[in-house]
């Protein structure tokens, strides 16, 4: 009998179960003649005897890490991998199997695999609901993958749950959630689905609304520190109920208030206003609980083993930065990392068995002496990123961004839109000294164009010089966050790969150079919307109980300007706020403008 499960294990699948270094070593030893003698018994167990006396046995229905090997290694060793590869070399390649979906796995199969007790724990998550994104097998890749809120689950062998890989500790529960995600995706014919749960309600969030009203009436300029205690108590209650997204908004709100009171540079009136409106939107919206309020998952999930490819870093202050990593089909971010650590990680491959991941895709790497973490240069890893993270077709990516729900009620995922943008040519490189902005036109492999925009930041004063130099060096890939403006893809760069290697813009040491001058043009509609958002942000900063006649006159003025430009709904809501300044009218007008700004 032929072991179809062993035949289905590709080098990538074996690397997921162990690591790529072990796979390369096993291949090298086989090619050098260190080949195990293979025997297959009647039950289908494949045994390999190596010249040094090591014996490895791979029974059917047994995962590689549970197979017997006399070398004594725990987990998947090079001998287990070598037996798989040697077995594949002795067999004829089978015809491609029919495409398989994990959704065909029944609950009875899951119960037999993990037991009813574990399945009941998974069902509790199902009852609360969660969002998942699936990738189905195709002719080139037989693996199936589900991206869950706190981990990625990959089915490496079609129809065989023995070979399921996940970076989370709770593998069985994650497997069940992934199966149910595929089941729902197959039923809907979609790749991104909301699984289980029910629509969210605002019934249990009345206390949030009361505090929000008070904060908007007081404004950041007059907010009492006494209310901070109430906000902190509310934050603890939301975390206990696993309402992660409103809790995260409150964390950011308190951070803004603290920065304002300390006269810190981190306070921004526009950001403060955005957070108020987002919190209102989340507690009043009806929709999937996992999307609007957060998945019913712990705040942090320990990862069994995670492989990360750094996509660059962005300085938050002169001493701390955020590091961005590709992990499977998603991007994770390591927040507030010390600069010394950032310089080591920002252009590296990281393998860690001492990491945690939050529902918002923030990863924490432990750095103690006992933490199992290895760091190697990034090399050519950007050439092998999953296609979901790579932008080749600029127009198609812009169209996908246009289909996203408003970010005010979207899952609050960090680094959600960080991508690796492939580039064939750069043109129209220019610097606007008035706006302190460097712009360029990127040309893609499919013929489309995108706009690159980078603003000067005091935390990284030489990043624009580094960017200009990298763009002149015929870059192949630019990593950064992407957005859409008037149908065109816009890229905010983090790092650039040239023939000389990866340039992390905020960390690069370059000499300042004279940049080509240009002028940043802003279309009238965008400028008008920005002006309206600015005046409403000032109202939130001052507090609705502290408005002046001159500020309300400016609201009427920008409302009239929007009406002349054809944005009549937004103009009407601005005018309603000017005539009756109150929490509901401000929130209504500001939310409309935020959605309008994102849609442009």
Tab-separated table of N, CA and C in Angstrom, residues 116-202:
chain	number	residue	atom	x	y	z
A	116	UNK	N	-14.804	14.863	23.450
A	116	UNK	CA	-15.951	15.749	23.620
A	116	UNK	C	-15.620	16.958	24.497
A	117	UNK	N	-14.762	16.784	25.483
A	117	UNK	CA	-14.458	17.891	26.389
A	117	UNK	C	-13.800	19.051	25.646
A	118	UNK	N	-12.818	18.740	24.809
A	118	UNK	CA	-12.162	19.790	24.031
A	118	UNK	C	-13.117	20.393	23.020
A	119	UNK	N	-13.953	19.546	22.433
A	119	UNK	CA	-14.906	20.040	21.443
A	119	UNK	C	-15.918	20.989	22.088
A	120	UNK	N	-16.286	20.728	23.341
A	120	UNK	CA	-17.217	21.627	24.026
A	120	UNK	C	-16.589	23.007	24.226
A	121	UNK	N	-15.300	23.049	24.543
A	121	UNK	CA	-14.632	24.345	24.683
A	121	UNK	C	-14.650	25.111	23.365
A	122	UNK	N	-14.426	24.404	22.269
A	122	UNK	CA	-14.463	25.057	20.959
A	122	UNK	C	-15.873	25.550	20.640
A	123	UNK	N	-16.877	24.798	21.045
A	123	UNK	CA	-18.262	25.205	20.763
A	123	UNK	C	-18.636	26.482	21.511
A	124	UNK	N	-18.019	26.726	22.666
A	124	UNK	CA	-18.303	27.966	23.379
A	124	UNK	C	-17.821	29.179	22.568
A	125	UNK	N	-16.680	29.020	21.902
A	125	UNK	CA	-16.208	30.084	21.018
A	125	UNK	C	-17.146	30.229	19.824
A	126	UNK	N	-17.618	29.116	19.301
A	126	UNK	CA	-18.545	29.142	18.172
A	126	UNK	C	-19.828	29.884	18.546
A	127	UNK	N	-20.323	29.655	19.750
A	127	UNK	CA	-21.547	30.320	20.180
A	127	UNK	C	-21.359	31.830	20.273
A	128	UNK	N	-20.163	32.250	20.684
A	128	UNK	CA	-19.893	33.693	20.760
A	128	UNK	C	-19.671	34.293	19.377
A	129	UNK	N	-19.160	33.474	18.449
A	129	UNK	CA	-18.916	33.936	17.088
A	129	UNK	C	-17.489	34.416	16.872
A	130	UNK	N	-17.012	34.298	15.659
A	130	UNK	CA	-15.680	34.762	15.288
A	130	UNK	C	-15.620	34.937	13.787
A	131	UNK	N	-14.680	35.719	13.339
A	131	UNK	CA	-14.474	35.944	11.902
A	131	UNK	C	-13.266	35.147	11.452
A	132	UNK	N	-13.340	34.582	10.262
A	132	UNK	CA	-12.246	33.774	9.726
A	132	UNK	C	-12.095	34.043	8.232
A	133	UNK	N	-10.874	33.850	7.772
A	133	UNK	CA	-10.578	33.952	6.345
A	133	UNK	C	-9.940	32.647	5.910
A	134	UNK	N	-10.467	32.031	4.863
A	134	UNK	CA	-9.981	30.718	4.446
A	134	UNK	C	-9.272	30.816	3.101
A	135	UNK	N	-8.326	29.914	2.924
A	135	UNK	CA	-7.651	29.745	1.630
A	135	UNK	C	-7.789	28.292	1.242
A	136	UNK	N	-8.481	28.057	0.134
A	136	UNK	CA	-8.779	26.694	-0.289
A	136	UNK	C	-7.624	26.103	-1.099
A	137	UNK	N	-7.553	24.774	-1.164
A	137	UNK	CA	-6.528	24.141	-2.006
A	137	UNK	C	-6.737	24.478	-3.480
A	138	UNK	N	-5.658	24.426	-4.237
A	138	UNK	CA	-5.755	24.613	-5.679
A	138	UNK	C	-4.815	23.635	-6.368
A	139	UNK	N	-4.724	23.730	-7.670
A	139	UNK	CA	-3.916	22.775	-8.410
A	139	UNK	C	-2.441	22.824	-8.066
A	140	UNK	N	-1.961	23.991	-7.614
A	140	UNK	CA	-0.542	24.130	-7.294
A	140	UNK	C	-0.248	23.884	-5.827
A	141	UNK	N	-1.222	24.120	-4.967
A	141	UNK	CA	-1.016	23.986	-3.528
A	141	UNK	C	-2.195	23.240	-2.925
A	142	UNK	N	-1.940	22.032	-2.439
A	142	UNK	CA	-3.007	21.179	-1.923
A	142	UNK	C	-3.356	21.494	-0.466
A	143	UNK	N	-2.620	22.388	0.171
A	143	UNK	CA	-2.921	22.695	1.566
A	143	UNK	C	-4.113	23.646	1.651
A	144	UNK	N	-4.829	23.547	2.767
A	144	UNK	CA	-5.943	24.453	3.058
A	144	UNK	C	-5.601	25.211	4.330
A	145	UNK	N	-6.018	26.468	4.407
A	145	UNK	CA	-5.612	27.292	5.546
A	145	UNK	C	-6.758	28.176	6.002
A	146	UNK	N	-6.874	28.331	7.319
A	146	UNK	CA	-7.874	29.218	7.905
A	146	UNK	C	-7.168	30.193	8.836
A	147	UNK	N	-7.407	31.466	8.628
A	147	UNK	CA	-6.873	32.501	9.515
A	147	UNK	C	-7.936	32.853	10.546
A	148	UNK	N	-7.700	32.479	11.794
A	148	UNK	CA	-8.605	32.751	12.905
A	148	UNK	C	-8.151	34.015	13.627
A	149	UNK	N	-8.965	34.545	14.538
A	149	UNK	CA	-8.553	35.785	15.219
A	149	UNK	C	-7.220	35.684	15.940
A	150	UNK	N	-6.886	34.511	16.482
A	150	UNK	CA	-5.675	34.419	17.299
A	150	UNK	C	-4.637	33.441	16.755
A	151	UNK	N	-4.875	32.830	15.627
A	151	UNK	CA	-3.873	31.905	15.085
A	151	UNK	C	-4.232	31.538	13.658
A	152	UNK	N	-3.309	30.853	13.003
A	152	UNK	CA	-3.509	30.335	11.654
A	152	UNK	C	-3.472	28.817	11.713
A	153	UNK	N	-4.425	28.173	11.049
A	153	UNK	CA	-4.504	26.711	11.021
A	153	UNK	C	-4.318	26.249	9.589
A	154	UNK	N	-3.361	25.330	9.369
A	154	UNK	CA	-3.082	24.828	8.029
A	154	UNK	C	-3.288	23.314	7.994
A	155	UNK	N	-4.104	22.858	7.060
A	155	UNK	CA	-4.334	21.431	6.833
A	155	UNK	C	-3.354	20.994	5.746
A	156	UNK	N	-2.310	20.292	6.151
A	156	UNK	CA	-1.196	20.008	5.254
A	156	UNK	C	-1.453	18.853	4.307
A	157	UNK	N	-2.278	17.890	4.744
A	157	UNK	CA	-2.557	16.704	3.934
A	157	UNK	C	-4.063	16.621	3.722
A	158	UNK	N	-4.529	16.588	2.480
A	158	UNK	CA	-5.969	16.536	2.225
A	158	UNK	C	-6.627	15.345	2.923
A	159	UNK	N	-7.690	15.616	3.671
A	159	UNK	CA	-8.485	14.565	4.295
A	159	UNK	C	-7.882	13.922	5.517
A	160	UNK	N	-6.731	14.401	5.998
A	160	UNK	CA	-6.058	13.760	7.120
A	160	UNK	C	-5.808	14.797	8.216
A	161	UNK	N	-6.553	14.697	9.311
A	161	UNK	CA	-6.411	15.649	10.407
A	161	UNK	C	-5.185	15.371	11.264
A	162	UNK	N	-4.465	14.311	10.967
A	162	UNK	CA	-3.219	14.047	11.686
A	162	UNK	C	-2.191	15.126	11.391
A	163	UNK	N	-2.223	15.649	10.169
A	163	UNK	CA	-1.232	16.623	9.744
A	163	UNK	C	-1.876	18.010	9.680
A	164	UNK	N	-2.186	18.536	10.831
A	164	UNK	CA	-2.700	19.898	10.947
A	164	UNK	C	-1.679	20.710	11.719
A	165	UNK	N	-1.322	21.862	11.170
A	165	UNK	CA	-0.322	22.705	11.828
A	165	UNK	C	-0.954	24.019	12.250
A	166	UNK	N	-0.672	24.426	13.464
A	166	UNK	CA	-1.078	25.730	13.942
A	166	UNK	C	-0.008	26.270	14.868
A	167	UNK	N	0.103	27.598	14.924
A	167	UNK	CA	1.101	28.193	15.806
A	167	UNK	C	0.573	28.406	17.212
A	168	UNK	N	-0.699	28.046	17.468
A	168	UNK	CA	-1.267	28.219	18.804
A	168	UNK	C	-1.034	26.971	19.651
A	169	UNK	N	-1.059	27.166	20.966
A	169	UNK	CA	-0.879	26.033	21.869
A	169	UNK	C	-2.081	25.104	21.818
A	170	UNK	N	-3.286	25.652	21.791
A	170	UNK	CA	-4.508	24.827	21.759
A	170	UNK	C	-4.818	24.339	20.363
A	171	UNK	N	-4.051	23.381	19.881
A	171	UNK	CA	-4.173	22.928	18.494
A	171	UNK	C	-5.540	22.334	18.193
A	172	UNK	N	-6.061	21.472	19.069
A	172	UNK	CA	-7.313	20.782	18.773
A	172	UNK	C	-8.481	21.761	18.684
A	173	UNK	N	-8.559	22.689	19.629
A	173	UNK	CA	-9.644	23.670	19.581
A	173	UNK	C	-9.554	24.501	18.303
A	174	UNK	N	-8.344	24.918	17.956
A	174	UNK	CA	-8.161	25.713	16.744
A	174	UNK	C	-8.546	24.912	15.501
A	175	UNK	N	-8.254	23.611	15.509
A	175	UNK	CA	-8.627	22.768	14.365
A	175	UNK	C	-10.137	22.739	14.191
A	176	UNK	N	-10.866	22.593	15.295
A	176	UNK	CA	-12.325	22.575	15.218
A	176	UNK	C	-12.863	23.897	14.683
A	177	UNK	N	-12.328	25.009	15.177
A	177	UNK	CA	-12.776	26.320	14.712
A	177	UNK	C	-12.481	26.505	13.225
A	178	UNK	N	-11.336	25.992	12.767
A	178	UNK	CA	-10.987	26.098	11.352
A	178	UNK	C	-11.927	25.254	10.490
A	179	UNK	N	-12.262	24.065	10.952
A	179	UNK	CA	-13.199	23.210	10.213
A	179	UNK	C	-14.548	23.906	10.076
A	180	UNK	N	-15.050	24.471	11.162
A	180	UNK	CA	-16.338	25.167	11.103
A	180	UNK	C	-16.268	26.398	10.205
A	181	UNK	N	-15.104	27.054	10.174
A	181	UNK	CA	-14.945	28.201	9.285
A	181	UNK	C	-15.035	27.767	7.821
A	182	UNK	N	-14.380	26.655	7.470
A	182	UNK	CA	-14.469	26.162	6.100
A	182	UNK	C	-15.891	25.719	5.774
A	183	UNK	N	-16.564	25.129	6.745
A	183	UNK	CA	-17.938	24.684	6.517
A	183	UNK	C	-18.834	25.875	6.167
A	184	UNK	N	-18.660	26.977	6.919
A	184	UNK	CA	-19.450	28.178	6.659
A	184	UNK	C	-19.043	28.824	5.341
A	185	UNK	N	-17.741	28.851	5.060
A	185	UNK	CA	-17.261	29.442	3.809
A	185	UNK	C	-17.764	28.661	2.597
A	186	UNK	N	-17.791	27.334	2.710
A	186	UNK	CA	-18.297	26.513	1.607
A	186	UNK	C	-19.781	26.767	1.375
A	187	UNK	N	-20.521	26.957	2.471
A	187	UNK	CA	-21.965	27.194	2.344
A	187	UNK	C	-22.256	28.555	1.712
A	188	UNK	N	-21.434	29.547	2.040
A	188	UNK	CA	-21.665	30.892	1.528
A	188	UNK	C	-20.956	31.155	0.199
A	189	UNK	N	-19.993	30.290	-0.140
A	189	UNK	CA	-19.203	30.535	-1.337
A	189	UNK	C	-18.317	31.758	-1.209
A	190	UNK	N	-17.822	31.997	0.015
A	190	UNK	CA	-17.014	33.176	0.302
A	190	UNK	C	-15.701	32.760	0.955
A	191	UNK	N	-14.736	33.664	0.964
A	191	UNK	CA	-13.454	33.389	1.613
A	191	UNK	C	-13.370	33.978	3.011
A	192	UNK	N	-14.092	35.054	3.274
A	192	UNK	CA	-14.117	35.677	4.588
A	192	UNK	C	-15.517	35.568	5.156
A	193	UNK	N	-15.646	34.946	6.320
A	193	UNK	CA	-16.971	34.640	6.859
A	193	UNK	C	-17.018	34.933	8.354
A	194	UNK	N	-18.223	35.203	8.837
A	194	UNK	CA	-18.505	35.271	10.263
A	194	UNK	C	-19.128	33.945	10.664
A	195	UNK	N	-18.533	33.296	11.636
A	195	UNK	CA	-18.917	31.936	12.008
A	195	UNK	C	-19.602	31.963	13.370
A	196	UNK	N	-20.807	31.370	13.448
A	196	UNK	CA	-21.524	31.278	14.708
A	196	UNK	C	-21.909	32.631	15.239
A	197	UNK	N	-22.204	32.681	16.557
A	197	UNK	CA	-22.502	33.942	17.230
A	197	UNK	C	-23.818	34.533	16.800
A	198	UNK	N	-24.028	35.752	17.217
A	198	UNK	CA	-25.239	36.484	16.885
A	198	UNK	C	-24.866	37.941	16.724
A	199	UNK	N	-25.824	38.756	16.301
A	199	UNK	CA	-25.530	40.163	16.111
A	199	UNK	C	-25.278	40.824	17.450
A	200	UNK	N	-24.466	41.857	17.424
A	200	UNK	CA	-24.133	42.574	18.651
A	200	UNK	C	-25.262	43.511	19.036
A	201	UNK	N	-25.369	43.847	20.297
A	201	UNK	CA	-26.363	44.794	20.767
A	201	UNK	C	-25.690	45.794	21.689
A	202	UNK	N	-26.369	46.880	21.924
A	202	UNK	CA	-25.824	47.900	22.808
A	202	UNK	C	-26.394	47.801	24.213
